[in-house]
mmCIF file of C-alpha atoms in Angstrom:
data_model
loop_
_atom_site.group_PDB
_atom_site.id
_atom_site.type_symbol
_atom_site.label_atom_id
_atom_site.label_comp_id
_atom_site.label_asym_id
_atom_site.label_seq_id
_atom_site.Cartn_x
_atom_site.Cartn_y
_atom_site.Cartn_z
ATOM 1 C CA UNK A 1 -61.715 16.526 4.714
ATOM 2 C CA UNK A 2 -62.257 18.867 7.617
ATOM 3 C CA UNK A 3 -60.508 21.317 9.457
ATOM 4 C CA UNK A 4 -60.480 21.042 13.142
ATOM 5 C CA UNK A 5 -58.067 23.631 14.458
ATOM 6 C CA UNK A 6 -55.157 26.430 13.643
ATOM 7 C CA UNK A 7 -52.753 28.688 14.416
ATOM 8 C CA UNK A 8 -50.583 30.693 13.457
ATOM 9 C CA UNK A 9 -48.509 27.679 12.427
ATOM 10 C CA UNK A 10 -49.938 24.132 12.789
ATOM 11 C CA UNK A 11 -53.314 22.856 11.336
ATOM 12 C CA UNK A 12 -55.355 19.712 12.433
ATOM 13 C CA UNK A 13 -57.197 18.139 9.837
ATOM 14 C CA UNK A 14 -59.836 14.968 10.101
ATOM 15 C CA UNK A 15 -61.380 12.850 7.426
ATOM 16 C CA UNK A 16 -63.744 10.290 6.961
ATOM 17 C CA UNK A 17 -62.647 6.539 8.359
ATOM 18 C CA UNK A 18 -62.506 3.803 5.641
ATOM 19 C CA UNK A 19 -63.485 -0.022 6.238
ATOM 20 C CA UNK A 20 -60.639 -2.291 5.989
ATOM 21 C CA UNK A 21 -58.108 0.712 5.956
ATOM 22 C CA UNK A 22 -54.493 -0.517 7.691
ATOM 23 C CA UNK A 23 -52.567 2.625 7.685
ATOM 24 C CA UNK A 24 -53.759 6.194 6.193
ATOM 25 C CA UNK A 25 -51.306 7.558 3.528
ATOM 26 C CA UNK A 26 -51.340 12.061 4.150
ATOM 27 C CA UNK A 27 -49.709 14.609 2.011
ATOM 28 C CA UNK A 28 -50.112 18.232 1.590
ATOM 29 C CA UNK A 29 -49.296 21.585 -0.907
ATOM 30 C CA UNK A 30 -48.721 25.084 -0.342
ATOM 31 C CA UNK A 31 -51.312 26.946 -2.587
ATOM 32 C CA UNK A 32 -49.268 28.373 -5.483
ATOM 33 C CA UNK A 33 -49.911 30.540 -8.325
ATOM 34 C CA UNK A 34 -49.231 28.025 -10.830
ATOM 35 C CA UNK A 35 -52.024 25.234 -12.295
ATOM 36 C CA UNK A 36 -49.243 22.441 -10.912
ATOM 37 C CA UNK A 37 -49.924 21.192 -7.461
ATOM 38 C CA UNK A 38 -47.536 19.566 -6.083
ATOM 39 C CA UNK A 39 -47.998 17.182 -2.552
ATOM 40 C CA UNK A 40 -45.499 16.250 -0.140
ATOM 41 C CA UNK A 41 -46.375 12.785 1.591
ATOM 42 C CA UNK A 42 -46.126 13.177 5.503
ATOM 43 C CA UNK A 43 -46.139 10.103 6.052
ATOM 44 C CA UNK A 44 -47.690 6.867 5.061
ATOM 45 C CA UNK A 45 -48.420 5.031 8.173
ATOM 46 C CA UNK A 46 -51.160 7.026 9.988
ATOM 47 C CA UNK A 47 -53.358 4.732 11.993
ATOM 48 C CA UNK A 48 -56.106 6.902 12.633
ATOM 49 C CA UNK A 49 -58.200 9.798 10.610
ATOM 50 C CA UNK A 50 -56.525 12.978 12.085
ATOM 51 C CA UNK A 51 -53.189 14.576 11.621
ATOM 52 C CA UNK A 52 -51.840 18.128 12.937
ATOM 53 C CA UNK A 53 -48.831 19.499 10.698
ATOM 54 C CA UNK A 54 -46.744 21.150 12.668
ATOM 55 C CA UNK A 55 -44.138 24.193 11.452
ATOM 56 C CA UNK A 56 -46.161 25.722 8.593
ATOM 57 C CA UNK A 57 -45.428 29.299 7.939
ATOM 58 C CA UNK A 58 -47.156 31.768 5.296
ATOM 59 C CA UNK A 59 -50.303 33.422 4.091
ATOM 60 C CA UNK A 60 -50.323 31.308 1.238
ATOM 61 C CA UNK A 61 -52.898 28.851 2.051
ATOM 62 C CA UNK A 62 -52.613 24.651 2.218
ATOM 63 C CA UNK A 63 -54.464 21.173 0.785
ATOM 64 C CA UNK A 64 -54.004 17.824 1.977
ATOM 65 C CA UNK A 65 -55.069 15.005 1.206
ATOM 66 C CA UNK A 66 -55.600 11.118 2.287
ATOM 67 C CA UNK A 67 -55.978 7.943 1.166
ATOM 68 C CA UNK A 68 -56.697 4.845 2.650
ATOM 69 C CA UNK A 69 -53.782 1.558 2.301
ATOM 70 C CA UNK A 70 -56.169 -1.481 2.122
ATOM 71 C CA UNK A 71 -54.801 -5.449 2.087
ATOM 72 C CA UNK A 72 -51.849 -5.442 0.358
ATOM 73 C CA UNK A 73 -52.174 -2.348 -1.425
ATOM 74 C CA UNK A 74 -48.816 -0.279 -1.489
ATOM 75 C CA UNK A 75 -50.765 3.267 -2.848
ATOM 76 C CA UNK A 76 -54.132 4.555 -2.012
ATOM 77 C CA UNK A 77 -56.770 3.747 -4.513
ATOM 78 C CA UNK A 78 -58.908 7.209 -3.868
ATOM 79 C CA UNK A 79 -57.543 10.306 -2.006
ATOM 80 C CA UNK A 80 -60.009 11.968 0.340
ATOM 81 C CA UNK A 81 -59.582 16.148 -0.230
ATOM 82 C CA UNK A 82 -61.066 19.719 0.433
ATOM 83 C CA UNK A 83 -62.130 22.041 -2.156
ATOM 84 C CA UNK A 84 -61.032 25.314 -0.678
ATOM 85 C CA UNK A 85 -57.138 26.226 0.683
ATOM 86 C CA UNK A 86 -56.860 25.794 4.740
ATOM 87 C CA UNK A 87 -55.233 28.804 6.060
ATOM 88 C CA UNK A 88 -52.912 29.768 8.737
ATOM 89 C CA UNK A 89 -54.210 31.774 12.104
ATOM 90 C CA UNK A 90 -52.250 35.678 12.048
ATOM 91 C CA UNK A 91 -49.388 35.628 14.902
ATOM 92 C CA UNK A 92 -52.158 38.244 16.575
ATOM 93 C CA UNK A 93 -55.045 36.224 15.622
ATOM 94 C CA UNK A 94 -53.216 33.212 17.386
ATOM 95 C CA UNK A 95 -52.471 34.966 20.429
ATOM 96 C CA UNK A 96 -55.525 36.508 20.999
ATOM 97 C CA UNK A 97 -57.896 33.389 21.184
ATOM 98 C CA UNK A 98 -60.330 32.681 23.924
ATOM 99 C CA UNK A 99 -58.966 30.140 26.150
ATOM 100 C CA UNK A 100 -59.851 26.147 25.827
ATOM 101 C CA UNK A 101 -63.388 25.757 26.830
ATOM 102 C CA UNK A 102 -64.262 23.502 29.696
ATOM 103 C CA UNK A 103 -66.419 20.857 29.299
ATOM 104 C CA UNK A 104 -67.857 18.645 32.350
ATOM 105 C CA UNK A 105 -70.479 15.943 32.925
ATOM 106 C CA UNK A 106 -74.018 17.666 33.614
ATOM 107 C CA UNK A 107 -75.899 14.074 33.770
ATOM 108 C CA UNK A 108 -77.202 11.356 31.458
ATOM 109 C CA UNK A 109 -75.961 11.974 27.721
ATOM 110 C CA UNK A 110 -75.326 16.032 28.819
ATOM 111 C CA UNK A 111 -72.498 18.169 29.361
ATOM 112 C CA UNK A 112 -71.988 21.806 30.968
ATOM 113 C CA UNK A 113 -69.525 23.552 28.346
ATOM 114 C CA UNK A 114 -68.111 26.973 29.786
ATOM 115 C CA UNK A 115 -65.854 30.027 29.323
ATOM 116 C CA UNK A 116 -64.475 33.274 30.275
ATOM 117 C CA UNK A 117 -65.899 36.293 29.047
ATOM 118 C CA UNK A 118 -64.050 38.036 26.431
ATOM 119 C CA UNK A 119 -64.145 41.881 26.532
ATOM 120 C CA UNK A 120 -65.643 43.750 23.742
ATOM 121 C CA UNK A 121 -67.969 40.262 22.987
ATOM 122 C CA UNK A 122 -71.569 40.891 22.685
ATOM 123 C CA UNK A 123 -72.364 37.217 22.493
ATOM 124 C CA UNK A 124 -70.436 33.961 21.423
ATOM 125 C CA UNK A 125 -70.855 31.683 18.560
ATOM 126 C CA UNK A 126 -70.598 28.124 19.906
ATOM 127 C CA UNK A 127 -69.892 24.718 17.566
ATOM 128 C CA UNK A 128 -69.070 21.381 18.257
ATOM 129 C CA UNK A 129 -68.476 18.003 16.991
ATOM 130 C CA UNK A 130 -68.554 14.400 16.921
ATOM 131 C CA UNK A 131 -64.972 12.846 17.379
ATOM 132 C CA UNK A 132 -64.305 10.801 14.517
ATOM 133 C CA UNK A 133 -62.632 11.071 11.205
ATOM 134 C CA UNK A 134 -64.534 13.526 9.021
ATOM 135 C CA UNK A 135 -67.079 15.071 10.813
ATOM 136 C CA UNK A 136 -67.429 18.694 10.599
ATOM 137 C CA UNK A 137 -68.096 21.780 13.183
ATOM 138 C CA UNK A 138 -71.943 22.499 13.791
ATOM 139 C CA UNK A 139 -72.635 26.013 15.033
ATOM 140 C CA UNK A 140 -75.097 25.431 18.218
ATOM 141 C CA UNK A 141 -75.492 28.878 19.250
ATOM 142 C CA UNK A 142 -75.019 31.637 16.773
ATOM 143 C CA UNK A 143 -75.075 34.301 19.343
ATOM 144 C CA UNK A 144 -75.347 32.799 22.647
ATOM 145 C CA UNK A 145 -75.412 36.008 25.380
ATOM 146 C CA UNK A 146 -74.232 33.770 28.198
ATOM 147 C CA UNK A 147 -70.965 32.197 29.328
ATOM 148 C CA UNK A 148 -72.198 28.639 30.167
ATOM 149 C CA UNK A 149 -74.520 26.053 28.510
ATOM 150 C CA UNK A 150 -76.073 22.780 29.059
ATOM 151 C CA UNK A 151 -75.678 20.460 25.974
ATOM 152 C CA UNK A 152 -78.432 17.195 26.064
ATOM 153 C CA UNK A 153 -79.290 14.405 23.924
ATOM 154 C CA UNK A 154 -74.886 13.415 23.493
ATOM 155 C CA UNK A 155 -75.320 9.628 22.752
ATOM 156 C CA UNK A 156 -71.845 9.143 20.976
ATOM 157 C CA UNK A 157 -69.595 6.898 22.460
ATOM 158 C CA UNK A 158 -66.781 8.327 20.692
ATOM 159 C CA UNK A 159 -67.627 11.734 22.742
ATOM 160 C CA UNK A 160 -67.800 15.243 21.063
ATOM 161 C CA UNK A 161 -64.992 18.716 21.432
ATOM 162 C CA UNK A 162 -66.714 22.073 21.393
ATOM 163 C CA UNK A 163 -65.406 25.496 20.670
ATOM 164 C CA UNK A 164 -66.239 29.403 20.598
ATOM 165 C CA UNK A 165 -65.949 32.726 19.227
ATOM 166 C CA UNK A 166 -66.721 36.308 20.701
ATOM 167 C CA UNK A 167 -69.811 37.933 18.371
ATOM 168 C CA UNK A 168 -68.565 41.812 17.877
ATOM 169 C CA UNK A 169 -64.622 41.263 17.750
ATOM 170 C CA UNK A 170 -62.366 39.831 15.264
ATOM 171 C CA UNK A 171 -61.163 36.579 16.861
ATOM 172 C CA UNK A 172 -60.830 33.288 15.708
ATOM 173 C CA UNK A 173 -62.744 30.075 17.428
ATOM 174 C CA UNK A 174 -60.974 29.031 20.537
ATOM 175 C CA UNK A 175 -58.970 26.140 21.008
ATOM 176 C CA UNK A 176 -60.810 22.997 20.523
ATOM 177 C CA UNK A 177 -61.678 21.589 24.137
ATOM 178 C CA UNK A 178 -60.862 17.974 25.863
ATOM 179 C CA UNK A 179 -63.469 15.420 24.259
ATOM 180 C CA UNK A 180 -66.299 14.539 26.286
ATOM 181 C CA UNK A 181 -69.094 12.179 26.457
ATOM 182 C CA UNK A 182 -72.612 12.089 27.953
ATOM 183 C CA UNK A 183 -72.719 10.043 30.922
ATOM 184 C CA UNK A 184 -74.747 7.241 30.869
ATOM 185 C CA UNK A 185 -76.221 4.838 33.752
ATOM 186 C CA UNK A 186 -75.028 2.154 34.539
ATOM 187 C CA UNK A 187 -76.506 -1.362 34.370
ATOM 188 C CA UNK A 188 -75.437 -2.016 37.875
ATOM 189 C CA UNK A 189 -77.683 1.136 39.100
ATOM 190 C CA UNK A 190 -79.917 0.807 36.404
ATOM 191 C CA UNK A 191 -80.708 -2.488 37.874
ATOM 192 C CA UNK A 192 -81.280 -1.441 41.705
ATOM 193 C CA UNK A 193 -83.094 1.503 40.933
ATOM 194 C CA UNK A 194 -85.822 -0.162 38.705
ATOM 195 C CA UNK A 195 -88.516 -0.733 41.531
ATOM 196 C CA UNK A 196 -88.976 3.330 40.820
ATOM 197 C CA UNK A 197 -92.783 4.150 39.786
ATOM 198 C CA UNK A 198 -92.099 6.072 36.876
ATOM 199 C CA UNK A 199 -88.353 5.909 36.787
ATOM 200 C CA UNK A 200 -88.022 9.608 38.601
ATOM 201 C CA UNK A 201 -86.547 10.748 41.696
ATOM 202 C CA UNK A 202 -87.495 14.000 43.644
ATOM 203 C CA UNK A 203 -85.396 16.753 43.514
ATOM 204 C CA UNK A 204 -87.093 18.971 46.148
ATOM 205 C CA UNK A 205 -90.332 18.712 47.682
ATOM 206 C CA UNK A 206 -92.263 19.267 44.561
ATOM 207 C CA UNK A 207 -89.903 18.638 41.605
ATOM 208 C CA UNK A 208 -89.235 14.588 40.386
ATOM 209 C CA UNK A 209 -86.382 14.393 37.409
ATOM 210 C CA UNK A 210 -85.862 11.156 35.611
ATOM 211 C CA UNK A 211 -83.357 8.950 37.577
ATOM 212 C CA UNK A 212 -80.924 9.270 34.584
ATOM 213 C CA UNK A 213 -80.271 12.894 34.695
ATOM 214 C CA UNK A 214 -80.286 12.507 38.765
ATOM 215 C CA UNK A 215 -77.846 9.770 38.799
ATOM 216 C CA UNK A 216 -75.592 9.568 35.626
ATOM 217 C CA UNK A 217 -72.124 10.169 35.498
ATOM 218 C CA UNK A 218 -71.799 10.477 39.613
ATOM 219 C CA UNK A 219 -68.999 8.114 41.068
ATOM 220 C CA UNK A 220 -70.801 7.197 44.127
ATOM 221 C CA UNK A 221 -74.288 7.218 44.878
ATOM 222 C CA UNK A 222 -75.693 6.929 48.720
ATOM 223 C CA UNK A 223 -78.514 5.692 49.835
ATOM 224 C CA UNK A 224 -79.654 7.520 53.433
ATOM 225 C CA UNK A 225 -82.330 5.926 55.182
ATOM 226 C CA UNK A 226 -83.400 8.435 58.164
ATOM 227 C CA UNK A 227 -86.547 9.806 59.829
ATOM 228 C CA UNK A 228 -86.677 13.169 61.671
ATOM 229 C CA UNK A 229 -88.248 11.317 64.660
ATOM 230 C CA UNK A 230 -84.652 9.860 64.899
ATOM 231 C CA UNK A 231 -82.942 12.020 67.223
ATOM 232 C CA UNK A 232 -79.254 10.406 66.062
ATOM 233 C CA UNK A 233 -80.048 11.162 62.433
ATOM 234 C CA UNK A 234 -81.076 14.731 62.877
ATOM 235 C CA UNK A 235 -78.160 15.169 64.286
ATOM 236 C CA UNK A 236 -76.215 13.526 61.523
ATOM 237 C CA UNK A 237 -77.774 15.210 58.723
ATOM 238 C CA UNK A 238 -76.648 18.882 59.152
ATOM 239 C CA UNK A 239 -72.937 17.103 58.640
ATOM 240 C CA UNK A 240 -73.725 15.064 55.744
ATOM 241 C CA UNK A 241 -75.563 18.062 54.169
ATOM 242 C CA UNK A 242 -71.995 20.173 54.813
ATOM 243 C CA UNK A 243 -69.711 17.383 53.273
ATOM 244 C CA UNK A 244 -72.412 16.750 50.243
ATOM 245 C CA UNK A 245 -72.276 20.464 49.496
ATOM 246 C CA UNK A 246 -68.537 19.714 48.826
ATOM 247 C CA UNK A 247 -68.837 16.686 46.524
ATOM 248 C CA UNK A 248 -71.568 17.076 44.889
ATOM 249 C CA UNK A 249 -70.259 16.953 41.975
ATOM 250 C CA UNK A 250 -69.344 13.136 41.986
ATOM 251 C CA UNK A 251 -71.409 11.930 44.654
ATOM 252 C CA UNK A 252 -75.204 11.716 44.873
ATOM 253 C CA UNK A 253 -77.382 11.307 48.116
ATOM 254 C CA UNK A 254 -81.236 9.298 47.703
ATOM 255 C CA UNK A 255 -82.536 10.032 50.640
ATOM 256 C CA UNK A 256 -85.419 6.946 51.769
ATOM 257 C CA UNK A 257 -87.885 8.242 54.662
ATOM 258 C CA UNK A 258 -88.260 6.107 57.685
ATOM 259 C CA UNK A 259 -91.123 8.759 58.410
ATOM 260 C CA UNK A 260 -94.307 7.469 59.861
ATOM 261 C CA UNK A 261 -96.432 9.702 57.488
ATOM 262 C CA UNK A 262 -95.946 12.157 54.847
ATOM 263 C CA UNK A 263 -96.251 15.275 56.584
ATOM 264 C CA UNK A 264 -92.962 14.258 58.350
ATOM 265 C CA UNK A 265 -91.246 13.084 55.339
ATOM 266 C CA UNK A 266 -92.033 16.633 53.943
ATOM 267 C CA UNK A 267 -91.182 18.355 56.769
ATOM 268 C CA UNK A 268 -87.540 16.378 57.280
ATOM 269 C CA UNK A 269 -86.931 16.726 53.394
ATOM 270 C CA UNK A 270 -87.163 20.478 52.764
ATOM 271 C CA UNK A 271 -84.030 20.940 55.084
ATOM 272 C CA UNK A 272 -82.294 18.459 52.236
ATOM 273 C CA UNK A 273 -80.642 18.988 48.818
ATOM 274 C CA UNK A 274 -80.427 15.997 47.911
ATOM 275 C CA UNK A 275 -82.781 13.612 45.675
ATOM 276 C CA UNK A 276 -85.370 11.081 47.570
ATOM 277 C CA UNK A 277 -87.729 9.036 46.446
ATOM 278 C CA UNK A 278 -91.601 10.005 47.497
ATOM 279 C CA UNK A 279 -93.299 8.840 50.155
ATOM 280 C CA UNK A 280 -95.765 7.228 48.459
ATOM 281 C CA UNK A 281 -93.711 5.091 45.706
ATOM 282 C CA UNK A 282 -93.379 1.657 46.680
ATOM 283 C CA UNK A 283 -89.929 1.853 45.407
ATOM 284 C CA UNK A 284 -89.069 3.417 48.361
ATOM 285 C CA UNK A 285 -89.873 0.500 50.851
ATOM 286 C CA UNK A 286 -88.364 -1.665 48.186
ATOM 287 C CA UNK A 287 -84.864 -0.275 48.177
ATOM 288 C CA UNK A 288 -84.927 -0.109 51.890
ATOM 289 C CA UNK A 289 -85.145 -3.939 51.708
ATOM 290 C CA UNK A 290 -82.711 -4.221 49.250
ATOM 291 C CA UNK A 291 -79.755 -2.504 51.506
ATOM 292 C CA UNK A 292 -81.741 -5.126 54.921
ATOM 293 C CA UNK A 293 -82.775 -1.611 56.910
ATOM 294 C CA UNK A 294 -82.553 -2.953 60.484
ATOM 295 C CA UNK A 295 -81.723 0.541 61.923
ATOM 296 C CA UNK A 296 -81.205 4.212 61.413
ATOM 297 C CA UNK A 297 -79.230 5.982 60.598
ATOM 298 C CA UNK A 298 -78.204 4.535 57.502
ATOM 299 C CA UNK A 299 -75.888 5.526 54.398
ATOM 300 C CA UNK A 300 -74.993 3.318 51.891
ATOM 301 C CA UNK A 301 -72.279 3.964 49.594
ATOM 302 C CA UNK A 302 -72.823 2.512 46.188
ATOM 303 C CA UNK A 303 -70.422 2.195 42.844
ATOM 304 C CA UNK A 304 -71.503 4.653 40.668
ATOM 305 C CA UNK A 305 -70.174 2.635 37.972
ATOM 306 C CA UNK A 306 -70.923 -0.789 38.953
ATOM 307 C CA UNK A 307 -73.982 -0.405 41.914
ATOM 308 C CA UNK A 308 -71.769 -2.601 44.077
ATOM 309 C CA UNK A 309 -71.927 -1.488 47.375
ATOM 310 C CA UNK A 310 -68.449 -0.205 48.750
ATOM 311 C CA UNK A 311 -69.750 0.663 52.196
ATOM 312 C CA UNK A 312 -72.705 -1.102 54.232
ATOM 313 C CA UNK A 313 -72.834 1.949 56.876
ATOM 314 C CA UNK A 314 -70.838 4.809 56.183
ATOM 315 C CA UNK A 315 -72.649 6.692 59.623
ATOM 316 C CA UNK A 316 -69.834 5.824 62.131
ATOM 317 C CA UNK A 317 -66.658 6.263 60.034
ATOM 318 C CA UNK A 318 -65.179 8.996 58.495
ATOM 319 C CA UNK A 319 -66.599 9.752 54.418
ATOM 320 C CA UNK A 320 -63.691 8.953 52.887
ATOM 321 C CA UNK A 321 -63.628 9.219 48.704
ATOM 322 C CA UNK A 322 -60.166 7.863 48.448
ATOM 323 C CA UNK A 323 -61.211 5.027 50.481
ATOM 324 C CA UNK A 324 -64.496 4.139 48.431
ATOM 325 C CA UNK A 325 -62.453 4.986 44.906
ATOM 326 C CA UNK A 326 -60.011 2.051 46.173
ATOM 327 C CA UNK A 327 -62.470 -0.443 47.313
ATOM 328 C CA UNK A 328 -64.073 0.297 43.862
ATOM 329 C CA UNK A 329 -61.214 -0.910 41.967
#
């Protein structure tokens, strides 16, 4: 059994999911000095492997416990336990606790966990876990000197909670934060984005990333097709470039040169900051034939989730979100 939060008058607790369990039985103790404990059952038809008890006061120290109700069973056959007392948080302790950390999408199986800085703190000690029943906080950092990291390789579908603690100051580990998964790509873009040479997109003029960490976890994704010999979509681009700037965090912008060489894909490109595909990858005349490029400008607005496309020409109208998150339903 773990523990997954306090204060100065609650604890959360998880524990390990059993096969074939219908209802978790949970009871709990006050530490006391004699050899007698004594549990108090909470209640007997939990559904899922974590509890918070609520309205706990004292120094004294607590154990639960849980069992598992299988078939027809009235009383668990094994109780899952802890070894050492959980304790309450101090009233101060409580109070002074960094804020819940924020946790956000940063690409394919990532996320961008971040916090204010606490005065006094000379580094913080960051943990996290896997959401389900039983698993325990792993320290990731144990004196990280910054106030933001990048955390890869996530590939739990039931998501993961991180927290922290200021190194130098005696403070307990923040809240726990929202749970969060990795983003993944879909099948959809997965699919449409496979005529790639070596799965990668550019990121500027020199840089490719893999077309997972490009595209994951975006909402929309837009496919430009434009040429700077195209006097209509030079004078487009400075406007998308100063609504993308804006959205950037859901939406993502492949840009696909209509160029006649690659000096001018180059040259149209660096005034981007957005992803393309290079000149030279077939993928690039491939996708252009996938969306039927008869003229440019042209901006495609793609499901994120699904690859469907929402819009067929999004140049002459207004970029609406709402709009696309409504024909996406």
């Amino acid at each position: 059994m773990e523990l997954i939060d306090r204060t100065d008058s609650a604890l959360t607790i998880s524990w390990p999911e059993v096969n074939g369990a219908k209802r978790y039985k949970l009871q709990y103790s006050r530490v006391s000095t004699s050899d007698e404990i004594k549990f108090e059952t909470l209640s007997d038809q939990l559904t899922t492997s974590q509890a918070r008890k609520r309205n706990l006061e004292g120094d004294c120290g607590f154990f639960f416990r849980a069992g598992a109700i299988i078939g027809d069973e009235e009383e668990p056959e094994k109780w899952i336990t802890h070894s050492d007392a959980f304790y309450l948080l101090s009233e101060e302790q409580s109070q002074a606790r960094m804020p819940q950390l924020k946790v956000e999408s940063a690409g394919y199986h990532a996320v961008k966990v971040s916090w204010n800085a606490s005065d006094g703190a000379v580094g913080y000690e960051l943990q996290m876990r896997e959401n389900k029943g039983g698993a325990p906080w792993k320290t990731i950092a144990a004196s990280f000197s910054g106030i933001e990291v990048r955390k890869k390789n996530l590939t739990s579908a039931k998501g993961y909670t991180f927290r922290a603690r200021p190194v130098g100051i005696n403070a307990a580990f923040s809240i726990p934060s929202e749970g969060a998964t990795g983003a993944d790509l879909s099948d959809g873009i997965r699919r449409i984005f496979s005529v790639l040479e070596g799965n990668e997109l550019l990121i500027n003029k020199a840089t490719s990333v893999p077309l997972s960490d490009a595209l994951a976890g975006k909402d929309f994704i837009l496919l430009y097709v434009s040429a700077h010999w195209c006097p209509p979509c030079r004078q487009f681009t400075p406007m998308l470039i100063n609504w993308y700037q804006k959205v950037k965090n859901i939406v993502e912008i492949v840009f696909l040169s209509a160029d006649h060489d690659e000096s001018g894909f180059k040259s149209y490109y660096a005034s981007m900051p957005w992803t393309a595909v290079g000149f030279d990858d077939d993928g690039r005349e491939k996708l252009m034939g996938y969306i039927k490029v008869t003229g440019i400008p042209r901006l495609v607005v793609l499901d994120g989730k699904t690859g469907n496309t929402l819009v067929d020409n999004a140049v002459s109208q207004p970029l609406d979100i709402a709009k696309w998150r409504a024909l996406s339903k």
